[in-house]
Every structure is written in C-alpha cells, then in structure tokens.
Short mmCIF file of C-alpha atoms in Angstrom, two decimals:
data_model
loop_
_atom_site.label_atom_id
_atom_site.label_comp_id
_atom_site.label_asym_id
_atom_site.label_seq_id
_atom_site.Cartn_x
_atom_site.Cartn_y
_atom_site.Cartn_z
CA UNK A 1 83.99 127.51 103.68
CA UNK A 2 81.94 124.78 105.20
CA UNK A 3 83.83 122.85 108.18
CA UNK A 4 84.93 119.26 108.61
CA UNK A 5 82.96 117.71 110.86
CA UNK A 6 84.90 115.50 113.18
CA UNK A 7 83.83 112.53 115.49
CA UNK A 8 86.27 110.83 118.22
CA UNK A 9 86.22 107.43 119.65
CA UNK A 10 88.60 106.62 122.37
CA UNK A 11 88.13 104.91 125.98
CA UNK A 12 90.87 106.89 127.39
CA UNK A 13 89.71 110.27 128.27
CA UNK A 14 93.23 111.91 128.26
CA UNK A 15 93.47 110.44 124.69
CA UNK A 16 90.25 111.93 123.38
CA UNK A 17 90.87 115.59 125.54
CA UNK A 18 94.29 115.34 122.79
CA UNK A 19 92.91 114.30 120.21
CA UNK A 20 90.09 117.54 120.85
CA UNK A 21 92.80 120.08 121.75
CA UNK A 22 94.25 119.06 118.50
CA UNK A 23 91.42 119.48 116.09
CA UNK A 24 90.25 122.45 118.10
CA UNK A 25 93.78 124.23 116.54
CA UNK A 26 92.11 124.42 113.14
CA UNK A 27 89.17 126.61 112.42
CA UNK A 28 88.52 124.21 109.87
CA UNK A 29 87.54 121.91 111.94
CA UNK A 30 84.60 120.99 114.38
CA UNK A 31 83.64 118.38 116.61
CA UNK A 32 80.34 116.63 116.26
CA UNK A 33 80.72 113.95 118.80
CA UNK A 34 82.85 111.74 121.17
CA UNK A 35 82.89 108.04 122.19
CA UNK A 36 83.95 106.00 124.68
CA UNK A 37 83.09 102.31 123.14
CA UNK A 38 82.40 100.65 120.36
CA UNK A 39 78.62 100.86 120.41
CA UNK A 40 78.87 104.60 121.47
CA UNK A 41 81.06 105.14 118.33
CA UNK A 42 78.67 103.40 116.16
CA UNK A 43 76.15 105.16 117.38
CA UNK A 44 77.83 108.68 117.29
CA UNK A 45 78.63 107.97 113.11
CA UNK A 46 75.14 106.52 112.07
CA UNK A 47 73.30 110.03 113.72
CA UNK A 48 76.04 112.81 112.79
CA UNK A 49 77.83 111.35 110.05
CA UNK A 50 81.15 113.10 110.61
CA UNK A 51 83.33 113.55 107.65
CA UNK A 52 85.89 111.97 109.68
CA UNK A 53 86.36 109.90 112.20
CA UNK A 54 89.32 109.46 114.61
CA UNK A 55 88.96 105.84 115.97
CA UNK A 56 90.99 103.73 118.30
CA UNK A 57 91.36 100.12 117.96
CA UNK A 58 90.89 98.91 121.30
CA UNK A 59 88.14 99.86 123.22
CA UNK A 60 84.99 98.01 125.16
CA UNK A 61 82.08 97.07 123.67
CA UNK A 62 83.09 96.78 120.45
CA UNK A 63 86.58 97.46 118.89
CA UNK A 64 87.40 100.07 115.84
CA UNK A 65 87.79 96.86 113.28
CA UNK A 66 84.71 95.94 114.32
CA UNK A 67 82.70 99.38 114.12
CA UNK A 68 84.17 99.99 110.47
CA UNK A 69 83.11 96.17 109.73
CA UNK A 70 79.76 97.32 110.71
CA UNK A 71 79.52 100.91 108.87
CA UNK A 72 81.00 99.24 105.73
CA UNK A 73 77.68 97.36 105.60
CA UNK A 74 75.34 100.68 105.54
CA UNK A 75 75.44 102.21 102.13
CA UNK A 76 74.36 105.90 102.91
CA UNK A 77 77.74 106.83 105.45
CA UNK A 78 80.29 108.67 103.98
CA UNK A 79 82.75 109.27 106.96
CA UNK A 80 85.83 108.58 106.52
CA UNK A 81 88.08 106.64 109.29
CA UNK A 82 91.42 107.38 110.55
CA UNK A 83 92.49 105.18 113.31
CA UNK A 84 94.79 106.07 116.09
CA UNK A 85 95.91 103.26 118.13
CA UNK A 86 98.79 102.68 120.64
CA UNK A 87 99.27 98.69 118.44
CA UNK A 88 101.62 99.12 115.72
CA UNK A 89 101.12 95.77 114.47
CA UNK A 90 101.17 95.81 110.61
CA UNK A 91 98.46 93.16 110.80
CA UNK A 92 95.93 95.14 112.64
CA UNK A 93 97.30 98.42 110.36
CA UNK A 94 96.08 96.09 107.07
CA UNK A 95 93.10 94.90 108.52
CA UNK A 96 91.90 98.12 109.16
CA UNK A 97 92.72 98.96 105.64
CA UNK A 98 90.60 95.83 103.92
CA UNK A 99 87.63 97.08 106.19
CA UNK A 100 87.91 100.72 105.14
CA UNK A 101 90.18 102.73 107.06
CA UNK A 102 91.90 105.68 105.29
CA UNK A 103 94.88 105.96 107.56
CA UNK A 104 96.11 104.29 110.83
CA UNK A 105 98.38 105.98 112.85
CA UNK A 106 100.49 104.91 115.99
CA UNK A 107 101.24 106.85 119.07
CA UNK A 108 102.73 108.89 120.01
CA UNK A 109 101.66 111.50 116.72
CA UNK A 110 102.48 114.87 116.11
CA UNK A 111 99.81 117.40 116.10
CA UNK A 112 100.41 118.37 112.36
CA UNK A 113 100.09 114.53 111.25
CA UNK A 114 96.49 114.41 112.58
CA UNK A 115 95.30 117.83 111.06
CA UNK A 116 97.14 117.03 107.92
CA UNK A 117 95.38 113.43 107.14
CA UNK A 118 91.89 114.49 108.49
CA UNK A 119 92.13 116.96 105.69
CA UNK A 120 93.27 114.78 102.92
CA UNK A 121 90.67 112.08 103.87
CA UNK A 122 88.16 114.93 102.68
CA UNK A 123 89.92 115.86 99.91
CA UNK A 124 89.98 112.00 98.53
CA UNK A 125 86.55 111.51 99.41
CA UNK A 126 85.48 114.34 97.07
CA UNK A 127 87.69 113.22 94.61
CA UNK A 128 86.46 109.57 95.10
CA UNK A 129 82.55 110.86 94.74
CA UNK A 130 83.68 112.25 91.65
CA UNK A 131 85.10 108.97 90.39
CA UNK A 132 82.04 106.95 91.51
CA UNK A 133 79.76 109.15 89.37
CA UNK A 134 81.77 108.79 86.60
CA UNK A 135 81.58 104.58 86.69
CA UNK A 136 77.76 105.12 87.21
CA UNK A 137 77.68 107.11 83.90
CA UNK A 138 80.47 105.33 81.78
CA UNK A 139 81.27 102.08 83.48
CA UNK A 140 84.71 103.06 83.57
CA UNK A 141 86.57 99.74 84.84
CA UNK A 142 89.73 101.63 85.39
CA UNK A 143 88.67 102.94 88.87
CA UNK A 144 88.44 99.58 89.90
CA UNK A 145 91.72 98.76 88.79
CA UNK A 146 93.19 101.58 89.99
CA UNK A 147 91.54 100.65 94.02
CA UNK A 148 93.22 97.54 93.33
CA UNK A 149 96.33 98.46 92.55
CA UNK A 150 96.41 101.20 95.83
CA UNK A 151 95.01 98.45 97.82
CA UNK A 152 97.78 96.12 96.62
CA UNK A 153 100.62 98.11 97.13
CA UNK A 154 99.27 99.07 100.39
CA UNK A 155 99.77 95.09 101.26
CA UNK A 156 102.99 94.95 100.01
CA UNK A 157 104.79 97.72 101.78
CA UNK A 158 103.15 96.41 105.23
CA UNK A 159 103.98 93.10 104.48
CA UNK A 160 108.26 94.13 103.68
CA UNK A 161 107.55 95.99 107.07
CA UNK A 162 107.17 99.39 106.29
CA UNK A 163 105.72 100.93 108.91
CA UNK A 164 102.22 101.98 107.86
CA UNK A 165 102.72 105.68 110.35
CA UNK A 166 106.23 106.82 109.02
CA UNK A 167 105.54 109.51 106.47
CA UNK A 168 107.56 107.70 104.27
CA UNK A 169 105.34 104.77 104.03
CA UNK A 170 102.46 107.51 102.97
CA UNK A 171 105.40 108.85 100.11
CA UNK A 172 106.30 105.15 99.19
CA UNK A 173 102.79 104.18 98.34
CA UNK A 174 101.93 107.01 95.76
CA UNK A 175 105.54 106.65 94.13
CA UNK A 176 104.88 103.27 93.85
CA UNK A 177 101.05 104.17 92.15
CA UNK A 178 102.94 107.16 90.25
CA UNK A 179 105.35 105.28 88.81
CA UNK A 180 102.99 101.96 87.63
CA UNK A 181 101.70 105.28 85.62
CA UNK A 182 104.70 105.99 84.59
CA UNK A 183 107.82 105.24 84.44
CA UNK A 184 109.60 107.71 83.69
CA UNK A 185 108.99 108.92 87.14
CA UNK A 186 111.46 106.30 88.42
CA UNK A 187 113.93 107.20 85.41
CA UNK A 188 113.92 110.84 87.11
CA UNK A 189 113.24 110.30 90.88
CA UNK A 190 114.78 113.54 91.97
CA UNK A 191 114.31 115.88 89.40
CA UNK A 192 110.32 114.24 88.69
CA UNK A 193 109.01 111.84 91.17
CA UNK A 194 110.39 113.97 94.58
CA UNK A 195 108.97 116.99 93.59
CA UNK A 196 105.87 115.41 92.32
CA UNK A 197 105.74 113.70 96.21
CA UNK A 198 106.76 117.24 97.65
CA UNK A 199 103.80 119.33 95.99
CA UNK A 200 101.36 116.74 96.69
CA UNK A 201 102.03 116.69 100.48
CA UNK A 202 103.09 120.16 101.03
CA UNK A 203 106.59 119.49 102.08
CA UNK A 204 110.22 119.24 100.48
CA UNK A 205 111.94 117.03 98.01
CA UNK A 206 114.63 117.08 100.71
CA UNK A 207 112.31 115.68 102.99
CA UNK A 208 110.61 113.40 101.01
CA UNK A 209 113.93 111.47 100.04
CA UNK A 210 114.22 111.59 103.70
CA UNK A 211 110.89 109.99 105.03
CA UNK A 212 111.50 107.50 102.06
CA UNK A 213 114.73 106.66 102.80
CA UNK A 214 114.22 106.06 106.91
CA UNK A 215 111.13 104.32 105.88
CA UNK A 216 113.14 101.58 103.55
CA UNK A 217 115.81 101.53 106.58
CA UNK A 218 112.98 100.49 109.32
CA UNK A 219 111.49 97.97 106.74
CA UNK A 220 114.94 96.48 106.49
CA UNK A 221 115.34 96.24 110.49
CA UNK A 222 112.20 94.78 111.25
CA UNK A 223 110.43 93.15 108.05
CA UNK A 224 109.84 89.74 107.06
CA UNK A 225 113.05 88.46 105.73
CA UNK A 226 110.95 85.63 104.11
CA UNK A 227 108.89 88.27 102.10
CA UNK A 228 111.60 90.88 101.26
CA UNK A 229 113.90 87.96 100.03
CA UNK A 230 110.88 86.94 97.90
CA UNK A 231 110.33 90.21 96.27
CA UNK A 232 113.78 91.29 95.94
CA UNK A 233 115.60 88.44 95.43
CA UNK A 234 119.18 88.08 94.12
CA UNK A 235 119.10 92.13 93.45
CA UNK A 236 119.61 92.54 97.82
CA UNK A 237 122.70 90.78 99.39
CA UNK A 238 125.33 91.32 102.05
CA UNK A 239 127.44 92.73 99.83
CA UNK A 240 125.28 95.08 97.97
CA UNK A 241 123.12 96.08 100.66
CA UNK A 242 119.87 97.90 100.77
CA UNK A 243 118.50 98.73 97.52
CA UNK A 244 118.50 102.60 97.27
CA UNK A 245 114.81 104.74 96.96
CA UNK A 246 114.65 104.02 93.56
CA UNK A 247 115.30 100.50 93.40
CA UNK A 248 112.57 99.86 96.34
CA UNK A 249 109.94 101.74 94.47
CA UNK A 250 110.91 100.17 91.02
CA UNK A 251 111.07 96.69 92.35
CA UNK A 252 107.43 96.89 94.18
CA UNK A 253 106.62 98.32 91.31
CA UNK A 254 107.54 95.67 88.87
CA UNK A 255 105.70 93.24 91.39
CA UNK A 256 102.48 94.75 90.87
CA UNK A 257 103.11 95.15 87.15
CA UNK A 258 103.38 91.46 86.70
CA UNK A 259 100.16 91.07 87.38
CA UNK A 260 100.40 90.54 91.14
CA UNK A 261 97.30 92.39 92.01
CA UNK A 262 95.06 90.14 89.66
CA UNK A 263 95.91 87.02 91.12
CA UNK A 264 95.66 87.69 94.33
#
C-alpha cells in the first residue's frame, strides 16, 4: 500500500516534534517535510506535494489562510489541508474553509483525531478525483450542487456556534447532507441515520448521539443568539428548551432546503 505523504507547518518546534511523534504512530504514514513560516510552508507543498498538510494558522512570514489563499491559485496541487491552530474562533475556522481547508482543529487534540482526519482527507480526495472526472465527461451539475450544499451547511453550524473541532460538529454536518438526501433518515435517526454516522466514522451509535448531542449543548452556550433565534424561531423557547438531535438536524436542514444555499 502506497503511504500518505505528510507535510507540517508550525513555528513552534514542540508543536511540530507532536505533531511528528503523532504521524510517526502509523505506518501509513510518512513525513515529507516541515515548516517553520509561511513562505517555508509554501515552499515545502509546491516541491513535495504532500497528500496532506498539517498547517497552523499563525505563524511568521506568512499565515496558514494566507498559504492556502496562495496554493488555491496553482491548479496542479492536490494536497489537502488540515489546520491545527491554538484560535478557536469560528471565523478563522470558516475562513479557512472558503479558502480550502478540509478540517481545522483546535488544541489541545487527541492523537487519534489527527490520524483519523489525515486519512479521510485522502479518502475524499480520491473520491473527489473521481467526481471531477465524471463532470469533465458528463457535465454533471449535481457535484456542484452538492459542494454547495456541504459548503453551506458548513456555514450554518459555525455560524449557531457549533464548534467546528467537537466530533459532533463533523457528525452534524453529514446528517444534515444525509438527510437533505433523504428524509427518511431524520424519520429514523436511531435506528437509520446513527448507524449510518457510526459506520461511516468507525465509532458507535452510542457515541454518535453523544458527540451530537454535546455538540448542540456547546452551540446553545456560546452561539449567536441573533442567528439561532433566526433559524429556529418560535420552535426554541424557555419553556421548551433545546431542540433535541433530531429537531437540530431537521431544522438546518429545512433551511438549506428552502433554497438557502442558492441565494446566498
């Protein structure tokens, strides 16, 4: 089995001798490259082209949202970017999203997080080449749609202020995608949509009500009451509280499905 190739960019050395130790645990796995800056990461994606690339947000010479600003330009890299930052601010989190980033996660992380995404970045990408060819040969417009629609409920849960590291955010956004397919998914959500979740991500239905529900929780705490009181409406209030799993994935849902996404 060929490797994943692996680049790091971080100006704090302790940071990228982690971030090493960690991807040295796989077999799978294999450095090409490190970086201290901006320019040096730049410079360490155009000549190796990792399949991934572990990226920090701040650093000199150059910050992360500015190096994927930069690669998004050049047509012939296909690395894919996860950032790891110590800023958990949802705006930075959906910038780095519009510009190309395929996951953004906050320190502290566990070990398994990193492994686990650097890995489904891959995956995606090879599923994503196979989609591209396929609009090449047929013109199919509903990949488009479909980057849209991801793109738009990736918005939307940052902007209620789900936290874009919690694994629930990552389980929120496909059942949200899942059920716009369907819906009976969201007629079924535990005997259908959490086992769906569970095999996709190689955990528990257990623990993917879990994530999902803490995730909904923190979004409550610390989102935009402006925004959440906009989507939700009269269906949240003092006396009903929180909407349960269901009703959160339904209602974003039903946002998007109003056509949300093409007037944006």
């Amino acid at each position: 089995m060929k490797k994943i190739r692996v680049g790091i960019a971080d100006d704090n050395e302790l940071s990228r001798q982690m971030l090493r130790a960690i991807a040295e645990m796989d077999t799978d796995l294999e450095i090409v490259g490190e970086a201290m800056s901006g320019v040096e990461a730049l410079a360490l994606v155009k000549s190796q082209k990792p399949d991934v690339m572990l990226l920090d947000v701040v650093m000199p010479l150059g910050d992360g949202l500015e190096v994927l600003s930069q690669v998004k330009e050049e047509e012939d890299i296909p690395t894919k970017f996860i950032m790891v930052s110590a800023l958990g601010d949802e705006r930075v989190a959906a910038d780095a999203f519009a510009k190309g980033a395929e996951y953004y996660i906050v320190k502290p992380f566990h070990a398994d997080l990193i492994l686990r995404e650097i890995k489904r970045s891959v995956e995606d990408r090879m599923q994503g080449q196979k989609q591209n060819v396929l609009t090449r040969v047929y013109s199919n417009p509903q990949t488009d749609e479909a980057a849209c629609i991801r793109r738009e409920i990736t918005r939307l849960l940052l902007a209620v202020g789900v936290p874009a590291q919690l694994n629930g955010y990552q389980y929120l956004r496909e059942a949200i995608f899942m059920t716009l397919q369907s819906v009976e998914y969201i007629s079924s959500v535990t005997k259908r949509l959490y086992p769906s979740l569970a095999d996709q991500f190689g955990v528990t239905a257990a623990s993917v009500e879990r994530a999902i529900r803490h995730a909904i929780e923190t979004s409550w705490a610390r989102g935009s009451v402006e925004m959440i009181d906009y989507i939700f409406g009269y269906t949240v209030d003092d006396c009903k509280g929180k909407p349960t799993n269901s009703e959160f994935i339904a209602m974003l849902a039903d946002h998007i499905r109003m056509g949300y996404c093409k007037s944006a």
